[in-house]
Short mmCIF file of N, CA and C in Angstrom, two decimals:
data_model
loop_
_atom_site.label_atom_id
_atom_site.label_comp_id
_atom_site.label_asym_id
_atom_site.label_seq_id
_atom_site.Cartn_x
_atom_site.Cartn_y
_atom_site.Cartn_z
N MET A 935 132.08 213.49 -33.22
CA MET A 935 132.63 213.43 -32.19
C MET A 935 133.94 214.09 -31.79
N LYS A 936 134.56 213.82 -33.00
CA LYS A 936 136.08 214.92 -33.14
C LYS A 936 135.75 216.13 -32.88
N GLU A 937 134.83 216.84 -33.42
CA GLU A 937 134.39 218.09 -32.80
C GLU A 937 134.50 218.68 -31.38
N ILE A 938 133.59 217.16 -31.06
CA ILE A 938 133.37 217.53 -29.23
C ILE A 938 135.17 217.68 -28.70
N HIS A 939 135.64 216.46 -29.29
CA HIS A 939 137.32 216.50 -28.33
C HIS A 939 137.88 217.89 -28.71
N LYS A 940 137.21 218.74 -30.21
CA LYS A 940 138.59 219.58 -30.34
C LYS A 940 137.74 221.24 -29.29
N LEU A 941 136.30 220.69 -29.35
CA LEU A 941 135.77 221.77 -28.39
C LEU A 941 136.20 221.89 -26.91
N ARG A 942 136.56 220.94 -26.33
CA ARG A 942 137.25 220.09 -25.17
C ARG A 942 138.11 220.79 -24.81
N ASN A 943 139.32 220.28 -25.97
CA ASN A 943 140.92 220.50 -26.16
C ASN A 943 141.17 222.06 -26.22
N GLN A 944 140.46 223.11 -26.55
CA GLN A 944 140.39 224.12 -26.95
C GLN A 944 141.48 224.77 -25.93
N TYR A 945 140.92 225.01 -24.30
CA TYR A 945 141.78 225.78 -23.44
C TYR A 945 142.72 224.60 -22.44
N TRP A 946 141.90 223.51 -22.50
CA TRP A 946 142.35 222.43 -21.65
C TRP A 946 143.53 222.09 -21.76
N VAL A 947 144.43 221.92 -23.07
CA VAL A 947 145.54 221.75 -23.59
C VAL A 947 146.37 222.82 -22.83
N ALA A 948 146.13 224.12 -23.46
CA ALA A 948 146.75 225.00 -23.01
C ALA A 948 147.34 225.11 -20.93
N LEU A 949 145.81 224.80 -20.41
CA LEU A 949 145.87 224.94 -19.25
C LEU A 949 146.74 223.84 -18.54
N LYS A 950 147.14 222.66 -18.79
CA LYS A 950 147.36 221.68 -18.40
C LYS A 950 148.77 221.50 -18.86
N HIS A 951 148.95 221.90 -20.07
CA HIS A 951 150.37 221.60 -20.47
C HIS A 951 151.39 223.16 -20.55
N SER A 952 152.52 222.95 -20.16
CA SER A 952 153.42 224.57 -20.32
C SER A 952 153.69 224.39 -22.25
N LYS A 953 153.59 223.29 -22.76
CA LYS A 953 154.29 223.16 -23.65
C LYS A 953 153.68 222.77 -24.96
N ASP A 954 153.15 223.62 -26.27
CA ASP A 954 152.33 222.78 -27.57
C ASP A 954 152.96 221.47 -28.00
N LYS A 955 152.47 220.80 -29.14
CA LYS A 955 153.26 219.94 -29.56
C LYS A 955 154.54 219.82 -30.35
N SER A 956 155.13 221.10 -30.81
CA SER A 956 156.38 221.00 -30.83
C SER A 956 157.42 221.20 -30.02
N GLY A 957 157.07 221.45 -28.76
CA GLY A 957 158.00 221.60 -27.83
C GLY A 957 158.28 223.19 -27.14
N GLN A 958 157.06 224.10 -28.07
CA GLN A 958 157.36 225.23 -27.47
C GLN A 958 156.52 225.74 -25.98
N PRO A 959 157.06 227.03 -25.70
CA PRO A 959 156.09 227.24 -25.03
C PRO A 959 154.78 227.67 -25.13
N PHE A 960 153.90 227.55 -24.25
CA PHE A 960 152.63 228.25 -24.80
C PHE A 960 152.72 230.00 -24.72
N GLU A 961 151.81 229.89 -25.63
CA GLU A 961 151.80 231.83 -25.39
C GLU A 961 150.33 231.91 -24.75
N LEU A 962 150.31 231.92 -23.08
CA LEU A 962 148.99 231.84 -22.90
C LEU A 962 148.02 232.89 -23.02
N PRO A 963 148.28 234.37 -23.14
CA PRO A 963 147.54 234.97 -23.77
C PRO A 963 146.70 234.74 -25.18
N SER A 964 147.18 234.46 -26.05
CA SER A 964 147.02 234.16 -27.49
C SER A 964 145.78 232.53 -27.16
N ALA A 965 146.66 231.35 -26.23
CA ALA A 965 146.50 230.35 -26.23
C ALA A 965 144.54 230.23 -25.08
N LEU A 966 145.01 230.95 -24.54
CA LEU A 966 143.51 231.81 -24.09
C LEU A 966 142.33 232.38 -24.28
N GLU A 967 142.79 233.41 -25.60
CA GLU A 967 141.98 233.84 -25.92
C GLU A 967 140.18 233.69 -26.24
N GLY A 968 139.61 234.21 -25.88
CA GLY A 968 138.37 233.41 -25.62
C GLY A 968 137.49 232.98 -24.82
N PHE A 969 138.89 232.53 -23.87
CA PHE A 969 138.41 231.94 -22.65
C PHE A 969 137.26 232.42 -21.53
N SER A 970 136.50 232.08 -21.05
CA SER A 970 135.24 232.38 -20.49
C SER A 970 135.29 231.84 -18.91
N ASP A 971 135.64 232.35 -18.17
CA ASP A 971 135.04 231.77 -16.77
C ASP A 971 133.80 231.48 -16.54
N THR A 972 133.15 232.23 -16.70
CA THR A 972 131.44 232.07 -16.49
C THR A 972 130.76 230.84 -17.66
N THR A 973 131.96 230.67 -18.64
CA THR A 973 131.39 229.20 -20.06
C THR A 973 132.00 228.03 -18.99
N ASN A 974 132.94 228.45 -18.44
CA ASN A 974 133.63 227.51 -17.77
C ASN A 974 132.93 226.75 -16.71
N ASP A 975 131.87 227.14 -16.56
CA ASP A 975 131.14 226.68 -15.02
C ASP A 975 130.25 225.90 -16.00
N HIS A 976 129.68 225.96 -17.12
CA HIS A 976 128.95 224.92 -17.59
C HIS A 976 129.48 223.70 -18.02
N TYR A 977 130.79 223.39 -18.51
CA TYR A 977 131.97 223.17 -18.84
C TYR A 977 131.79 222.14 -17.10
N LEU A 978 132.55 222.44 -16.55
CA LEU A 978 132.06 221.90 -15.53
C LEU A 978 131.67 221.28 -14.86
N PHE A 979 130.14 221.82 -14.54
CA PHE A 979 129.07 221.05 -14.28
C PHE A 979 128.90 219.53 -15.69
N VAL A 980 129.01 220.00 -16.65
CA VAL A 980 128.44 218.99 -17.21
C VAL A 980 129.82 217.66 -17.16
N THR A 981 130.85 217.90 -17.25
CA THR A 981 131.84 217.09 -16.93
C THR A 981 131.52 215.94 -15.63
N TRP A 982 131.24 216.88 -14.57
CA TRP A 982 130.98 215.98 -13.24
C TRP A 982 129.81 215.41 -13.24
N TYR A 983 128.77 216.12 -13.86
CA TYR A 983 127.64 215.55 -13.56
C TYR A 983 127.56 213.75 -14.45
N ASP A 984 127.98 214.21 -15.53
CA ASP A 984 128.11 212.72 -16.49
C ASP A 984 129.41 211.61 -15.90
N TYR A 985 129.82 212.23 -14.95
CA TYR A 985 130.95 211.44 -14.00
C TYR A 985 130.01 210.86 -12.90
N ALA A 986 128.91 211.48 -12.65
CA ALA A 986 128.40 211.12 -11.64
C ALA A 986 127.58 210.28 -11.81
N LYS A 987 127.00 210.64 -12.95
CA LYS A 987 125.68 209.46 -13.71
C LYS A 987 126.21 208.49 -14.03
N ALA A 988 127.76 208.19 -14.55
CA ALA A 988 128.28 207.15 -14.77
C ALA A 988 128.16 206.07 -13.69
N GLY A 989 128.19 206.24 -12.49
CA GLY A 989 128.31 205.70 -11.26
C GLY A 989 129.64 205.74 -10.42
N TYR A 990 130.14 206.75 -10.55
CA TYR A 990 131.53 207.20 -9.68
C TYR A 990 130.97 208.47 -8.62
N PRO A 991 131.84 208.12 -7.55
CA PRO A 991 131.33 208.86 -6.66
C PRO A 991 132.23 210.29 -6.77
N LEU A 992 131.66 211.42 -6.18
CA LEU A 992 132.00 212.62 -6.79
C LEU A 992 132.85 213.19 -5.25
N PRO A 993 133.92 213.79 -5.55
CA PRO A 993 134.78 214.32 -4.70
C PRO A 993 133.67 215.68 -4.03
N ILE A 994 133.84 216.10 -2.69
CA ILE A 994 132.90 217.01 -2.03
C ILE A 994 133.08 218.25 -2.32
N GLY A 995 134.66 218.70 -3.53
CA GLY A 995 134.29 219.81 -4.04
C GLY A 995 133.43 219.71 -5.23
N ALA A 996 133.23 218.72 -5.91
CA ALA A 996 132.42 218.56 -6.94
C ALA A 996 130.87 218.66 -6.68
N GLN A 997 130.84 218.39 -5.73
CA GLN A 997 129.28 218.14 -5.31
C GLN A 997 128.81 219.64 -4.79
N VAL A 998 129.78 220.43 -4.08
CA VAL A 998 129.51 221.18 -3.27
C VAL A 998 129.59 222.57 -4.95
N PHE A 999 130.47 221.93 -5.75
CA PHE A 999 130.58 223.10 -7.28
C PHE A 999 128.64 222.81 -7.95
N GLN A 1000 128.04 222.16 -7.85
CA GLN A 1000 126.83 221.16 -8.50
C GLN A 1000 125.80 222.17 -7.76
N VAL A 1001 125.86 222.65 -6.42
CA VAL A 1001 124.62 222.87 -5.36
C VAL A 1001 125.46 224.38 -6.21
N TRP A 1002 126.47 224.99 -6.10
CA TRP A 1002 126.65 226.22 -6.59
C TRP A 1002 126.20 226.66 -7.68
N TYR A 1003 126.69 225.64 -8.78
CA TYR A 1003 125.99 225.80 -9.96
C TYR A 1003 124.51 226.22 -10.03
N TYR A 1004 123.71 225.32 -9.28
CA TYR A 1004 122.17 225.52 -9.50
C TYR A 1004 121.94 226.50 -8.99
N ALA A 1005 123.12 227.28 -7.99
CA ALA A 1005 122.21 228.76 -7.23
C ALA A 1005 122.60 229.65 -8.43
N MET A 1006 124.01 229.41 -9.03
CA MET A 1006 124.21 230.52 -10.19
C MET A 1006 123.04 230.40 -11.29
N TYR A 1007 122.80 229.45 -11.81
CA TYR A 1007 121.60 228.90 -12.49
C TYR A 1007 120.42 227.97 -12.60
N PRO A 1008 119.52 229.24 -11.88
CA PRO A 1008 118.35 228.65 -11.55
C PRO A 1008 117.77 228.03 -12.56
N ASP A 1009 117.56 228.17 -13.92
CA ASP A 1009 117.43 227.81 -14.67
C ASP A 1009 117.47 226.29 -15.26
N LYS A 1010 118.33 226.18 -14.68
CA LYS A 1010 118.84 224.61 -15.05
C LYS A 1010 118.28 223.57 -14.11
N LEU A 1011 117.54 223.82 -13.05
CA LEU A 1011 117.49 223.10 -11.96
C LEU A 1011 116.48 222.09 -12.47
N ALA A 1012 116.41 220.96 -11.99
CA ALA A 1012 115.12 219.39 -12.87
C ALA A 1012 114.37 219.53 -11.48
N ASN A 1013 114.87 220.13 -10.66
CA ASN A 1013 113.39 219.62 -9.52
C ASN A 1013 113.95 221.18 -8.62
N ALA A 1014 112.20 220.78 -7.73
CA ALA A 1014 112.16 221.69 -6.45
C ALA A 1014 112.92 221.56 -5.45
N GLU A 1015 113.36 220.73 -5.22
CA GLU A 1015 114.77 220.27 -4.38
C GLU A 1015 115.59 220.28 -4.43
N GLU A 1016 116.18 221.00 -4.96
CA GLU A 1016 117.51 220.58 -5.78
C GLU A 1016 117.55 223.06 -5.53
N GLU A 1017 116.51 223.44 -6.12
CA GLU A 1017 116.13 225.14 -6.03
C GLU A 1017 116.35 225.31 -4.59
N GLU A 1018 115.56 224.38 -3.66
CA GLU A 1018 115.44 225.32 -2.13
C GLU A 1018 117.20 224.87 -1.45
N VAL A 1019 117.74 223.54 -1.69
CA VAL A 1019 118.91 223.67 -1.24
C VAL A 1019 119.83 224.79 -1.89
N SER A 1020 119.87 224.53 -3.01
CA SER A 1020 120.61 225.74 -3.40
C SER A 1020 120.46 227.24 -3.14
N LYS A 1021 119.40 227.36 -2.94
CA LYS A 1021 119.23 228.56 -2.69
C LYS A 1021 119.80 228.81 -0.98
N ARG A 1022 119.50 227.93 -0.22
CA ARG A 1022 119.82 227.72 1.22
C ARG A 1022 121.50 228.30 1.56
N VAL A 1023 122.22 227.54 0.41
CA VAL A 1023 123.26 227.00 0.95
C VAL A 1023 124.31 228.32 -0.14
N PHE A 1024 123.55 228.62 -1.03
CA PHE A 1024 124.01 229.63 -1.56
C PHE A 1024 123.48 231.02 -1.65
N SER A 1025 122.65 231.37 -0.78
CA SER A 1025 121.55 232.81 -0.91
C SER A 1025 122.48 233.53 -1.49
N ASN A 1026 121.34 234.45 -2.37
CA ASN A 1026 121.89 235.59 -3.18
C ASN A 1026 123.22 235.80 -3.84
N VAL A 1027 123.46 234.45 -4.08
CA VAL A 1027 124.69 234.24 -4.72
C VAL A 1027 125.07 235.05 -5.88
N THR A 1028 124.35 235.19 -6.59
CA THR A 1028 123.94 235.96 -8.29
C THR A 1028 124.08 237.26 -7.88
N GLU A 1029 123.88 237.73 -6.99
CA GLU A 1029 123.57 239.67 -6.84
C GLU A 1029 125.22 239.93 -6.54
N ILE A 1030 126.40 239.20 -6.66
CA ILE A 1030 127.62 239.38 -5.60
C ILE A 1030 128.50 239.29 -7.08
N GLU A 1031 129.67 240.46 -6.90
CA GLU A 1031 130.44 240.03 -8.35
C GLU A 1031 131.27 238.20 -8.35
N ARG A 1032 131.40 238.46 -9.39
CA ARG A 1032 132.16 237.15 -9.52
C ARG A 1032 133.12 236.72 -8.82
N PHE A 1033 134.05 237.19 -8.24
CA PHE A 1033 134.94 236.93 -7.47
C PHE A 1033 134.57 236.69 -6.21
N GLU A 1034 133.35 237.18 -5.57
CA GLU A 1034 132.90 236.65 -4.01
C GLU A 1034 131.94 235.56 -4.51
N GLN A 1035 131.59 235.49 -5.81
CA GLN A 1035 130.97 233.88 -6.19
C GLN A 1035 131.87 232.84 -5.82
N LYS A 1036 133.25 233.24 -6.45
CA LYS A 1036 134.02 231.91 -6.32
C LYS A 1036 134.19 231.86 -5.03
N LYS A 1037 134.42 232.78 -4.30
CA LYS A 1037 134.84 232.98 -2.92
C LYS A 1037 133.84 232.17 -2.14
N ARG A 1038 132.97 232.57 -2.34
CA ARG A 1038 131.63 231.81 -1.33
C ARG A 1038 132.10 230.47 -2.04
N LEU A 1039 132.23 229.74 -3.07
CA LEU A 1039 132.02 228.47 -3.25
C LEU A 1039 133.29 227.77 -2.53
N ARG A 1040 134.44 228.29 -2.47
CA ARG A 1040 135.74 227.93 -1.88
C ARG A 1040 135.27 227.58 -0.53
N GLN A 1041 134.87 228.63 0.28
CA GLN A 1041 134.57 228.55 1.25
C GLN A 1041 133.74 227.39 2.09
N LYS A 1042 132.58 227.14 1.16
CA LYS A 1042 131.61 226.43 1.47
C LYS A 1042 132.44 224.56 1.26
N VAL A 1043 132.92 224.67 0.59
CA VAL A 1043 134.13 224.05 0.45
C VAL A 1043 134.46 223.02 1.64
N GLU A 1044 135.27 224.10 1.99
CA GLU A 1044 135.97 224.34 3.13
C GLU A 1044 135.48 223.71 4.57
N ILE A 1045 134.01 224.19 4.20
CA ILE A 1045 133.43 223.75 5.53
C ILE A 1045 132.64 222.11 5.33
N TYR A 1046 132.47 221.91 4.04
CA TYR A 1046 131.58 220.54 3.91
C TYR A 1046 132.67 219.52 3.85
N LEU A 1047 134.28 219.88 3.51
CA LEU A 1047 135.56 218.99 3.66
C LEU A 1047 134.99 218.42 4.90
N HIS A 1048 134.87 218.75 6.15
CA HIS A 1048 134.71 218.14 7.22
C HIS A 1048 133.53 217.82 7.69
N ASP A 1049 132.22 217.49 6.61
CA ASP A 1049 131.37 217.09 7.02
C ASP A 1049 131.31 215.58 7.36
N LYS A 1050 131.05 214.93 8.39
CA LYS A 1050 131.27 213.33 8.59
C LYS A 1050 129.79 212.84 8.00
N GLU A 1051 128.81 213.80 7.62
CA GLU A 1051 127.74 212.44 7.14
C GLU A 1051 128.02 212.76 5.71
N LEU A 1052 128.51 213.48 5.17
CA LEU A 1052 128.68 213.63 3.67
C LEU A 1052 129.94 212.64 3.27
N LEU A 1053 131.00 212.85 4.29
CA LEU A 1053 132.47 212.17 4.03
C LEU A 1053 131.71 210.57 4.29
N ALA A 1054 130.64 210.04 4.92
CA ALA A 1054 130.65 208.22 5.22
C ALA A 1054 129.72 208.36 4.01
N HIS A 1055 128.90 209.26 2.95
CA HIS A 1055 128.38 208.66 1.78
C HIS A 1055 128.69 208.17 0.91
N PRO A 1056 128.55 207.01 0.50
CA PRO A 1056 128.86 206.16 -0.69
C PRO A 1056 128.95 206.60 -1.85
N LYS A 1057 128.34 207.97 -2.51
CA LYS A 1057 128.56 208.58 -3.19
C LYS A 1057 129.47 209.64 -3.66
N THR A 1058 130.15 209.19 -2.13
CA THR A 1058 131.13 210.54 -1.82
C THR A 1058 132.62 210.00 -2.41
N ASP A 1059 133.29 210.64 -2.88
CA ASP A 1059 135.16 210.17 -2.64
C ASP A 1059 135.50 210.93 -2.44
N VAL A 1060 136.59 210.42 -1.12
CA VAL A 1060 136.65 211.28 0.05
C VAL A 1060 138.65 211.57 -0.67
N ARG A 1061 138.66 210.98 -1.74
CA ARG A 1061 140.18 211.57 -1.70
C ARG A 1061 140.19 212.69 -1.99
N PRO A 1062 141.40 213.75 -2.09
CA PRO A 1062 141.25 215.18 -2.05
C PRO A 1062 140.98 215.32 -3.23
N LEU A 1063 140.77 216.97 -3.43
CA LEU A 1063 140.06 217.11 -4.79
C LEU A 1063 141.14 218.53 -5.27
N LEU A 1064 141.87 218.75 -5.91
CA LEU A 1064 142.58 219.87 -6.31
C LEU A 1064 141.73 220.96 -6.98
N MET A 1065 142.17 222.37 -6.02
CA MET A 1065 141.48 223.41 -6.42
C MET A 1065 142.19 224.32 -6.70
#
């Protein structure tokens, strides 16, 4: 378990705090050396997936992220229904540049933030999610 926490905190602390344990400012380039935006997709997915499995409602941004994740990584899909939804919402997302992939994710989050059916669903946390 200690190793899992170490892996989790590897970049988290540098991104969350401006200073290290000794009070010195983080040297972000060295603190984030080895950080991968695409690897971070998997960390975020697992975090939100576990959160939902624990019975907590998900913010709309996290729900849209899960659909985006399945479109990005179809080999991770559990069933055909999720595959169909992810392909419909994020068609051809794997064929565009990373910046555009994330831009499309942000655009869909903005759209679904106003979806009355989704907002009323008991598995939706309607509190704002900072992105």
